[in-house]
mmCIF file of C-alpha atoms in Angstrom:
data_model
loop_
_atom_site.group_PDB
_atom_site.id
_atom_site.type_symbol
_atom_site.label_atom_id
_atom_site.label_comp_id
_atom_site.label_asym_id
_atom_site.label_seq_id
_atom_site.Cartn_x
_atom_site.Cartn_y
_atom_site.Cartn_z
ATOM 1 C CA MET S 25 93.063 110.438 113.250
ATOM 2 C CA ASN S 26 95.145 106.899 113.728
ATOM 3 C CA GLU S 27 94.204 106.105 117.271
ATOM 4 C CA ARG S 28 97.453 104.738 117.430
ATOM 5 C CA LEU S 29 99.092 107.893 116.667
ATOM 6 C CA PHE S 30 100.772 109.673 119.919
ATOM 7 C CA GLY S 31 102.252 113.264 119.969
ATOM 8 C CA PHE S 32 105.102 114.026 122.735
ATOM 9 C CA VAL S 33 105.122 117.794 122.762
ATOM 10 C CA GLY S 34 107.972 119.881 124.360
ATOM 11 C CA GLY S 35 106.954 123.234 125.449
ATOM 12 C CA ASP S 36 105.991 125.076 128.647
ATOM 13 C CA SER S 37 102.887 123.236 129.453
ATOM 14 C CA GLY S 38 102.259 119.513 130.299
ATOM 15 C CA ALA S 39 101.397 116.912 132.708
ATOM 16 C CA TRP S 40 105.113 116.255 133.109
ATOM 17 C CA LEU S 41 107.771 118.405 134.193
ATOM 18 C CA VAL S 42 111.627 118.218 132.522
ATOM 19 C CA THR S 43 114.457 117.349 134.697
ATOM 20 C CA SER S 44 117.068 117.003 132.012
ATOM 21 C CA MET S 45 117.546 116.878 128.180
ATOM 22 C CA ASP S 46 120.809 114.820 127.234
ATOM 23 C CA ALA S 47 122.006 114.620 123.471
ATOM 24 C CA VAL S 48 123.300 111.032 123.623
ATOM 25 C CA LYS S 49 124.568 110.976 119.988
ATOM 26 C CA GLY S 50 123.646 113.660 117.716
ATOM 27 C CA HIS S 51 122.370 116.988 118.183
ATOM 28 C CA PRO S 52 120.130 118.329 120.897
ATOM 29 C CA LEU S 53 116.540 119.200 120.922
ATOM 30 C CA PRO S 54 115.516 122.441 121.851
ATOM 31 C CA ASN S 55 115.059 123.314 125.398
ATOM 32 C CA ALA S 56 111.387 122.898 127.151
ATOM 33 C CA THR S 57 110.416 122.670 130.485
ATOM 34 C CA HIS S 58 107.011 120.647 130.349
ATOM 35 C CA VAL S 59 106.285 117.461 128.205
ATOM 36 C CA ALA S 60 102.824 116.808 127.348
ATOM 37 C CA MET S 61 101.609 113.244 125.609
ATOM 38 C CA LEU S 62 98.844 113.794 123.281
ATOM 39 C CA ASN S 63 97.119 110.908 121.177
ATOM 40 C CA GLY S 64 95.380 111.272 117.872
ATOM 41 C CA ALA S 65 93.764 114.435 116.862
ATOM 42 C CA SER S 66 94.550 116.192 119.504
ATOM 43 C CA ILE S 67 98.333 116.103 118.369
ATOM 44 C CA GLN S 68 97.455 118.680 115.129
ATOM 45 C CA GLY S 69 98.355 122.093 114.997
ATOM 46 C CA HIS S 70 99.965 122.353 118.446
ATOM 47 C CA GLN S 71 102.408 124.938 118.939
ATOM 48 C CA ALA S 72 105.416 124.067 121.124
ATOM 49 C CA ASN S 73 109.496 124.078 120.970
ATOM 50 C CA TRP S 74 109.214 120.397 119.296
ATOM 51 C CA VAL S 75 106.621 117.829 118.808
ATOM 52 C CA LEU S 76 107.681 114.337 118.075
ATOM 53 C CA ARG S 77 104.810 111.578 116.368
ATOM 54 C CA GLY S 78 105.026 107.966 116.254
ATOM 55 C CA VAL S 79 102.521 105.042 115.850
ATOM 56 C CA THR S 80 101.778 101.799 118.222
ATOM 57 C CA SER S 81 102.336 99.136 115.844
ATOM 58 C CA ASN S 82 102.270 95.284 115.297
ATOM 59 C CA GLU S 83 105.620 93.394 117.304
ATOM 60 C CA ARG S 84 108.355 93.384 114.442
ATOM 61 C CA TYR S 85 111.002 90.895 116.495
ATOM 62 C CA VAL S 86 109.960 89.199 119.587
ATOM 63 C CA THR S 87 108.892 85.341 118.884
ATOM 64 C CA LYS S 88 105.895 84.133 120.132
ATOM 65 C CA THR S 89 107.554 82.495 123.170
ATOM 66 C CA GLU S 90 109.094 85.780 124.099
ATOM 67 C CA LYS S 91 105.642 87.697 123.619
ATOM 68 C CA LYS S 92 104.372 85.260 125.844
ATOM 69 C CA ASN S 93 107.128 85.882 128.791
ATOM 70 C CA LEU S 94 106.769 89.660 128.115
ATOM 71 C CA VAL S 95 103.036 89.624 128.255
ATOM 72 C CA ALA S 96 102.770 87.503 131.769
ATOM 73 C CA VAL S 97 105.028 90.057 133.182
ATOM 74 C CA GLN S 98 104.780 93.705 131.820
ATOM 75 C CA GLN S 99 102.675 96.085 133.235
ATOM 76 C CA GLY S 100 100.987 99.164 131.590
ATOM 77 C CA LEU S 101 101.477 102.831 131.749
ATOM 78 C CA GLY S 102 99.666 105.172 134.219
ATOM 79 C CA ARG S 103 100.473 102.962 137.523
ATOM 80 C CA THR S 104 99.927 105.343 140.603
ATOM 81 C CA PRO S 105 103.916 105.295 141.974
ATOM 82 C CA SER S 106 104.847 105.812 138.283
ATOM 83 C CA THR S 107 106.047 109.534 138.662
ATOM 84 C CA MET S 108 109.288 109.319 136.880
ATOM 85 C CA ALA S 109 109.236 108.814 133.273
ATOM 86 C CA ALA S 110 111.680 109.320 130.557
ATOM 87 C CA LEU S 111 111.140 109.909 126.684
ATOM 88 C CA ILE S 112 114.183 108.543 124.631
ATOM 89 C CA PRO S 113 113.832 109.126 120.837
ATOM 90 C CA ILE S 114 116.081 107.325 118.230
ATOM 91 C CA ARG S 115 117.312 107.232 114.949
ATOM 92 C CA LYS S 116 119.096 104.036 113.411
ATOM 93 C CA SER S 117 121.177 104.568 110.099
ATOM 94 C CA ALA S 118 120.943 103.942 106.808
ATOM 95 C CA ALA S 119 122.789 100.752 107.287
ATOM 96 C CA TRP S 120 120.310 99.601 109.754
ATOM 97 C CA TRP S 121 117.300 99.765 107.309
ATOM 98 C CA LEU S 122 119.001 98.380 104.326
ATOM 99 C CA LEU S 123 119.541 94.711 106.659
ATOM 100 C CA THR S 124 117.134 92.266 105.768
ATOM 101 C CA GLN S 125 114.435 91.237 108.948
ATOM 102 C CA GLU S 126 116.412 88.366 109.868
ATOM 103 C CA GLU S 127 119.944 90.387 109.906
ATOM 104 C CA ARG S 128 118.046 92.829 112.153
ATOM 105 C CA ARG S 129 116.756 89.975 114.452
ATOM 106 C CA GLU S 130 120.066 88.619 114.419
ATOM 107 C CA ILE S 131 121.805 91.695 115.576
ATOM 108 C CA LEU S 132 118.816 92.773 118.142
ATOM 109 C CA GLU S 133 118.420 89.818 120.021
ATOM 110 C CA GLU S 134 120.929 86.946 119.333
ATOM 111 C CA ARG S 135 123.785 88.931 119.524
ATOM 112 C CA SER S 136 122.700 92.112 121.867
ATOM 113 C CA HIS S 137 119.986 90.379 123.670
ATOM 114 C CA HIS S 138 117.713 93.447 123.478
ATOM 115 C CA ILE S 139 114.429 91.871 124.476
ATOM 116 C CA GLN S 140 116.055 89.736 127.130
ATOM 117 C CA ILE S 141 117.779 92.630 128.811
ATOM 118 C CA GLY S 142 114.591 94.450 128.895
ATOM 119 C CA MET S 143 112.861 91.437 130.272
ATOM 120 C CA ALA S 144 115.107 91.405 133.389
ATOM 121 C CA PHE S 145 113.517 94.803 134.203
ATOM 122 C CA LEU S 146 110.042 93.754 134.548
ATOM 123 C CA PRO S 147 107.693 94.769 136.007
ATOM 124 C CA ALA S 148 109.602 97.767 137.071
ATOM 125 C CA ILE S 149 110.184 99.590 134.027
ATOM 126 C CA ALA S 150 106.686 100.269 131.889
ATOM 127 C CA ARG S 151 107.315 100.997 128.175
ATOM 128 C CA ARG S 152 105.459 101.903 125.196
ATOM 129 C CA LEU S 153 107.447 101.949 121.767
ATOM 130 C CA HIS S 154 106.223 104.579 119.131
ATOM 131 C CA HIS S 155 107.420 103.923 115.633
ATOM 132 C CA CYS S 156 108.198 106.946 113.530
ATOM 133 C CA ARG S 157 109.917 106.065 110.227
ATOM 134 C CA ASP S 158 106.814 105.374 108.028
ATOM 135 C CA ILE S 159 104.186 107.998 109.198
ATOM 136 C CA GLY S 160 103.394 110.477 106.176
ATOM 137 C CA THR S 161 105.239 113.631 108.219
ATOM 138 C CA PRO S 162 109.272 113.301 107.967
ATOM 139 C CA GLU S 163 109.850 112.923 111.557
ATOM 140 C CA PRO S 164 113.302 113.517 112.890
ATOM 141 C CA PHE S 165 113.985 110.098 114.479
ATOM 142 C CA ASP S 166 112.705 106.249 113.673
ATOM 143 C CA PHE S 167 111.470 105.529 117.486
ATOM 144 C CA LEU S 168 110.075 107.008 120.335
ATOM 145 C CA THR S 169 110.213 104.937 123.590
ATOM 146 C CA TRP S 170 108.300 106.301 126.647
ATOM 147 C CA PHE S 171 109.469 104.499 129.842
ATOM 148 C CA GLU S 172 107.580 105.037 133.232
ATOM 149 C CA PHE S 173 108.841 104.026 136.712
ATOM 150 C CA ALA S 174 109.062 104.598 140.362
ATOM 151 C CA PRO S 175 111.562 107.037 141.930
ATOM 152 C CA SER S 176 112.592 104.405 143.790
ATOM 153 C CA ASP S 177 113.671 102.349 140.360
ATOM 154 C CA GLU S 178 115.210 105.329 138.886
ATOM 155 C CA ALA S 179 118.937 103.862 139.431
ATOM 156 C CA ARG S 180 117.572 100.498 137.853
ATOM 157 C CA PHE S 181 116.184 102.465 134.760
ATOM 158 C CA ASN S 182 119.680 103.996 134.612
ATOM 159 C CA ASP S 183 121.209 100.481 134.706
ATOM 160 C CA LEU S 184 118.887 99.045 131.907
ATOM 161 C CA ILE S 185 119.914 102.171 129.378
ATOM 162 C CA ALA S 186 123.542 101.877 130.237
ATOM 163 C CA GLN S 187 123.115 97.757 129.080
ATOM 164 C CA LEU S 188 121.641 98.536 125.791
ATOM 165 C CA ARG S 189 123.732 101.466 124.976
ATOM 166 C CA ALA S 190 126.838 98.937 125.000
ATOM 167 C CA THR S 191 125.256 96.787 122.934
ATOM 168 C CA HIS S 192 126.469 95.758 119.138
ATOM 169 C CA GLU S 193 122.703 96.935 118.284
ATOM 170 C CA TRP S 194 123.188 100.681 119.669
ATOM 171 C CA SER S 195 126.537 101.074 117.242
ATOM 172 C CA TYR S 196 123.247 101.564 114.170
ATOM 173 C CA VAL S 197 122.123 104.412 116.609
ATOM 174 C CA ASP S 198 123.132 107.630 115.127
ATOM 175 C CA HIS S 199 120.912 110.039 116.945
ATOM 176 C CA GLU S 200 119.580 109.748 120.263
ATOM 177 C CA VAL S 201 117.980 111.915 123.003
ATOM 178 C CA ASP S 202 117.366 111.355 126.688
ATOM 179 C CA ILE S 203 114.331 113.461 128.185
ATOM 180 C CA ARG S 204 113.693 112.793 131.921
ATOM 181 C CA VAL S 205 110.728 114.198 133.303
ATOM 182 C CA ILE S 206 108.697 113.360 136.561
ATOM 183 C CA LEU S 207 104.861 114.232 137.042
ATOM 184 C CA LYS S 208 103.934 117.220 138.082
ATOM 185 C CA ASN S 209 102.439 117.562 141.202
ATOM 186 C CA SER S 210 103.870 114.041 142.302
ATOM 187 C CA MET E 23 107.084 115.760 103.629
ATOM 188 C CA ASN E 24 108.201 112.035 103.800
ATOM 189 C CA GLU E 25 109.916 111.647 100.295
ATOM 190 C CA ARG E 26 109.271 107.868 100.382
ATOM 191 C CA LEU E 27 105.202 109.046 100.669
ATOM 192 C CA PHE E 28 103.270 108.056 97.809
ATOM 193 C CA GLY E 29 99.050 108.858 96.936
ATOM 194 C CA PHE E 30 97.373 107.378 94.318
ATOM 195 C CA VAL E 31 94.274 109.835 93.429
ATOM 196 C CA GLY E 32 91.034 108.133 91.847
ATOM 197 C CA GLY E 33 89.337 111.003 90.044
ATOM 198 C CA ASP E 34 88.810 112.642 86.949
ATOM 199 C CA SER E 35 92.360 113.301 85.598
ATOM 200 C CA GLY E 36 95.721 111.419 85.816
ATOM 201 C CA ALA E 37 98.391 109.812 83.691
ATOM 202 C CA TRP E 38 96.289 106.589 83.840
ATOM 203 C CA LEU E 39 92.777 105.608 82.720
ATOM 204 C CA VAL E 40 90.934 103.034 84.796
ATOM 205 C CA THR E 41 89.222 99.981 82.888
ATOM 206 C CA SER E 42 87.957 98.129 85.738
ATOM 207 C CA MET E 43 87.329 98.426 89.492
ATOM 208 C CA ASP E 44 86.542 95.123 91.273
ATOM 209 C CA ALA E 45 85.943 94.875 95.000
ATOM 210 C CA VAL E 46 87.541 91.482 95.295
ATOM 211 C CA LYS E 47 86.853 91.271 98.825
ATOM 212 C CA GLY E 48 84.427 93.866 101.158
ATOM 213 C CA HIS E 49 83.340 97.053 100.054
ATOM 214 C CA PRO E 50 84.242 98.761 96.655
ATOM 215 C CA LEU E 51 85.840 101.918 96.507
ATOM 216 C CA PRO E 52 83.798 104.753 94.775
ATOM 217 C CA ASN E 53 84.154 104.939 90.934
ATOM 218 C CA ALA E 54 86.969 107.052 89.152
ATOM 219 C CA THR E 55 88.081 107.372 85.585
ATOM 220 C CA HIS E 56 91.301 108.265 86.241
ATOM 221 C CA VAL E 57 94.730 107.352 88.395
ATOM 222 C CA ALA E 58 96.882 109.583 89.450
ATOM 223 C CA MET E 59 100.214 108.805 91.263
ATOM 224 C CA LEU E 60 101.420 111.625 93.298
ATOM 225 C CA ASN E 61 105.024 111.943 95.457
ATOM 226 C CA GLY E 62 105.541 113.725 98.487
ATOM 227 C CA ALA E 63 104.031 117.463 99.040
ATOM 228 C CA SER E 64 101.887 117.483 96.126
ATOM 229 C CA ILE E 65 99.345 114.688 97.809
ATOM 230 C CA GLN E 66 98.296 117.594 100.551
ATOM 231 C CA GLY E 67 94.556 118.920 99.680
ATOM 232 C CA HIS E 68 94.501 116.980 96.523
ATOM 233 C CA GLN E 69 90.350 116.335 95.992
ATOM 234 C CA ALA E 70 89.164 113.555 94.210
ATOM 235 C CA ASN E 71 86.615 110.281 94.635
ATOM 236 C CA TRP E 72 89.599 108.878 96.727
ATOM 237 C CA VAL E 73 92.791 109.349 97.897
ATOM 238 C CA LEU E 74 94.982 106.242 98.871
ATOM 239 C CA ARG E 75 98.369 106.689 100.835
ATOM 240 C CA GLY E 76 101.261 104.802 101.879
ATOM 241 C CA VAL E 77 105.361 105.075 102.384
ATOM 242 C CA THR E 78 107.828 102.723 100.859
ATOM 243 C CA SER E 79 109.496 101.328 103.302
ATOM 244 C CA ASN E 80 112.132 98.654 104.467
ATOM 245 C CA GLU E 81 112.139 94.724 103.638
ATOM 246 C CA ARG E 82 109.906 93.108 106.181
ATOM 247 C CA TYR E 83 109.871 89.475 105.159
ATOM 248 C CA VAL E 84 112.718 88.392 102.443
ATOM 249 C CA THR E 85 115.630 86.636 103.705
ATOM 250 C CA LYS E 86 119.343 87.788 102.377
ATOM 251 C CA THR E 87 119.373 85.227 99.632
ATOM 252 C CA GLU E 88 115.950 85.909 98.712
ATOM 253 C CA LYS E 89 116.546 89.663 98.366
ATOM 254 C CA LYS E 90 119.887 89.074 96.248
ATOM 255 C CA ASN E 91 118.016 86.840 94.169
ATOM 256 C CA LEU E 92 115.165 89.746 93.672
ATOM 257 C CA VAL E 93 117.577 92.401 93.206
ATOM 258 C CA ALA E 94 119.387 90.471 90.292
ATOM 259 C CA VAL E 95 116.277 90.100 88.528
ATOM 260 C CA GLN E 96 113.542 92.712 89.113
ATOM 261 C CA GLN E 97 112.983 96.372 87.388
ATOM 262 C CA GLY E 98 111.612 99.134 87.994
ATOM 263 C CA LEU E 99 108.523 101.131 87.196
ATOM 264 C CA GLY E 100 108.360 103.293 83.830
ATOM 265 C CA ARG E 101 109.587 101.113 81.394
ATOM 266 C CA THR E 102 108.405 102.108 77.975
ATOM 267 C CA PRO E 103 106.385 98.817 77.188
ATOM 268 C CA SER E 104 104.881 98.632 80.684
ATOM 269 C CA THR E 105 101.729 100.545 79.505
ATOM 270 C CA MET E 106 99.388 98.569 81.598
ATOM 271 C CA ALA E 107 99.193 98.940 85.487
ATOM 272 C CA ALA E 108 97.135 97.502 88.544
ATOM 273 C CA LEU E 109 96.583 99.295 91.950
ATOM 274 C CA ILE E 110 95.741 96.650 94.433
ATOM 275 C CA PRO E 111 94.949 97.979 98.143
ATOM 276 C CA ILE E 112 94.475 95.338 100.643
ATOM 277 C CA ARG E 113 93.970 95.296 104.365
ATOM 278 C CA LYS E 114 94.865 92.397 106.371
ATOM 279 C CA SER E 115 92.851 91.213 109.616
ATOM 280 C CA ALA E 116 93.434 92.063 113.289
ATOM 281 C CA ALA E 117 94.500 88.239 113.649
ATOM 282 C CA TRP E 118 97.092 88.832 111.527
ATOM 283 C CA TRP E 119 98.501 91.809 113.067
ATOM 284 C CA LEU E 120 98.265 89.977 116.376
ATOM 285 C CA LEU E 121 100.825 87.469 115.072
ATOM 286 C CA THR E 122 104.840 87.656 115.549
ATOM 287 C CA GLN E 123 106.836 88.381 112.744
ATOM 288 C CA GLU E 124 108.115 84.447 112.547
ATOM 289 C CA GLU E 125 104.516 83.574 112.632
ATOM 290 C CA ARG E 126 103.600 85.918 109.685
ATOM 291 C CA ARG E 127 106.893 85.033 107.642
ATOM 292 C CA GLU E 128 105.792 81.372 108.124
ATOM 293 C CA ILE E 129 102.535 82.018 106.647
ATOM 294 C CA LEU E 130 103.598 84.444 103.805
ATOM 295 C CA GLU E 131 106.700 82.068 102.504
ATOM 296 C CA GLU E 132 107.098 78.566 104.009
ATOM 297 C CA ARG E 133 103.349 77.959 103.786
ATOM 298 C CA SER E 134 101.954 80.479 100.995
ATOM 299 C CA HIS E 135 105.228 81.025 98.824
ATOM 300 C CA HIS E 136 104.768 84.539 98.356
ATOM 301 C CA ILE E 137 107.848 85.590 97.639
ATOM 302 C CA GLN E 138 108.517 82.717 95.406
ATOM 303 C CA ILE E 139 105.430 83.066 93.848
ATOM 304 C CA GLY E 140 106.125 86.551 92.903
ATOM 305 C CA MET E 141 109.681 85.920 91.707
ATOM 306 C CA ALA E 142 108.408 83.478 89.105
ATOM 307 C CA PHE E 143 107.091 86.426 87.246
ATOM 308 C CA LEU E 144 109.959 88.985 87.191
ATOM 309 C CA PRO E 145 111.338 91.003 85.615
ATOM 310 C CA ALA E 146 107.715 90.620 83.416
ATOM 311 C CA ILE E 147 105.816 92.448 86.167
ATOM 312 C CA ALA E 148 107.449 95.598 88.080
ATOM 313 C CA ARG E 149 105.849 96.074 91.478
ATOM 314 C CA ARG E 150 106.441 98.617 94.342
ATOM 315 C CA LEU E 151 105.161 98.065 97.962
ATOM 316 C CA HIS E 152 103.533 100.959 99.996
ATOM 317 C CA HIS E 153 102.696 100.373 103.840
ATOM 318 C CA CYS E 154 99.743 102.265 105.218
ATOM 319 C CA ARG E 155 99.119 100.842 108.141
ATOM 320 C CA ASP E 156 101.619 102.894 110.267
ATOM 321 C CA ILE E 157 101.179 106.457 108.683
ATOM 322 C CA GLY E 158 99.472 109.205 111.013
ATOM 323 C CA THR E 159 96.464 109.327 108.703
ATOM 324 C CA PRO E 160 93.797 106.748 109.052
ATOM 325 C CA GLU E 161 94.041 104.659 105.898
ATOM 326 C CA PRO E 162 91.265 102.186 104.785
ATOM 327 C CA PHE E 163 93.982 99.669 103.263
ATOM 328 C CA ASP E 164 97.286 98.060 104.993
ATOM 329 C CA PHE E 165 98.935 97.740 101.846
ATOM 330 C CA LEU E 166 98.779 99.277 98.452
ATOM 331 C CA THR E 167 100.657 97.475 95.487
ATOM 332 C CA TRP E 168 101.270 99.117 92.309
ATOM 333 C CA PHE E 169 102.026 96.513 89.178
ATOM 334 C CA GLU E 170 103.318 97.698 85.572
ATOM 335 C CA PHE E 171 103.676 95.468 82.766
ATOM 336 C CA ALA E 172 103.188 95.115 78.962
ATOM 337 C CA PRO E 173 99.783 94.582 77.537
ATOM 338 C CA SER E 174 101.582 91.369 76.338
ATOM 339 C CA ASP E 175 101.852 89.821 79.955
ATOM 340 C CA GLU E 176 98.563 90.817 81.234
ATOM 341 C CA ALA E 177 97.410 87.314 81.219
ATOM 342 C CA ARG E 178 100.525 86.572 83.248
ATOM 343 C CA PHE E 179 99.933 88.896 85.553
ATOM 344 C CA ASN E 180 96.227 87.631 86.189
ATOM 345 C CA ASP E 181 97.649 84.523 86.851
ATOM 346 C CA LEU E 182 100.211 85.813 89.200
ATOM 347 C CA ILE E 183 97.336 87.477 91.039
ATOM 348 C CA ALA E 184 95.219 84.454 91.220
ATOM 349 C CA GLN E 185 97.875 82.247 92.566
ATOM 350 C CA LEU E 186 98.419 84.860 95.377
ATOM 351 C CA ARG E 187 94.927 84.872 96.064
ATOM 352 C CA ALA E 188 94.620 81.050 96.614
ATOM 353 C CA THR E 189 97.028 81.050 99.251
ATOM 354 C CA HIS E 190 96.632 80.540 103.197
ATOM 355 C CA GLU E 191 98.152 84.065 103.278
ATOM 356 C CA TRP E 192 94.967 85.335 101.548
ATOM 357 C CA SER E 193 92.867 84.055 104.216
ATOM 358 C CA TYR E 194 93.881 86.894 106.476
ATOM 359 C CA VAL E 195 92.890 89.277 103.457
ATOM 360 C CA ASP E 196 89.777 91.329 104.503
ATOM 361 C CA HIS E 197 89.597 93.942 102.215
ATOM 362 C CA GLU E 198 90.908 93.997 98.498
ATOM 363 C CA VAL E 199 90.136 96.153 95.457
ATOM 364 C CA ASP E 200 91.393 95.682 92.265
ATOM 365 C CA ILE E 201 92.034 98.718 89.888
ATOM 366 C CA ARG E 202 93.466 98.158 86.572
ATOM 367 C CA VAL E 203 94.614 101.045 84.594
ATOM 368 C CA ILE E 204 96.168 101.855 81.166
ATOM 369 C CA LEU E 205 98.466 104.468 80.129
ATOM 370 C CA LYS E 206 96.688 107.684 78.762
ATOM 371 C CA ASN E 207 97.679 108.077 75.493
ATOM 372 C CA SER E 208 99.407 104.393 74.486
#
């Protein structure tokens, strides 16, 4: 399997316990009590209430300077204090995907400051973005973002998400679910 | 299945007869006498010498003006006189994928004039680009481009391909195969 392929499985087992599942825009996902994060081959044939798949990929929007600034301050997943996480799948409208790259960049950063907003919450909020639109299976979302943070940063995370949802970019989001989880035995 | 997913199957059946298969860079593909182009569900489980999969997707590099100019002059696949075609799978190096979007655009167009070169051969050469890097299966190439043209335009097509291979962008291509086919019964 593609080693950049990840699957998020909502069911009755997994390392993360679901604390809430909210449909922010569009229809909700079926309820699940646990989320398991799987990589590569192990995704195949997994039975669950839902399975969301996506691949990590090359950068699409950051400039060289932005990338350098991000890399200097961001931290990876799996930090010991990061016992809270959020899985936020979103889909963007057909109108978004008909835009050219420069039009999308203009909306995402010059107008909506998506990268700049995220930067302000580093390194507290760790993040991994997965792309779903161009994998062979028909996925219900375009992106899955997985965020990890310490419980003491939960309010800051809520602030980050609120800022992003208030942007012009978010007017192109036509389906969004917000799944909050905590690490089992944390 | 994802309706934007296409599969090119090299084997002993299919609408297109192979006239040549050349490894331009890197190792060759196993020989095949025919190529079949399949869409969506029909790709699953197809037995053949090789199967290459990719999805059509949103524009990555063209500006709004370039897109408008391309759309005004390009023509679709399946034109009656287009009895010749080429399938050219390429892979780009890890160095390419570590570049930011603006660096890739700079190399692709400002320095290598990829879009401008292609434009000069429209509408004679019809083209469909498929992306393979971010589908869930481990694909040997990053892109599959399918070109269709009339036999009278074959020399022009060879000129197009030669111009692209001479660009700086092409120094990032580390695997390329050039498969030429003709329509059966043409």
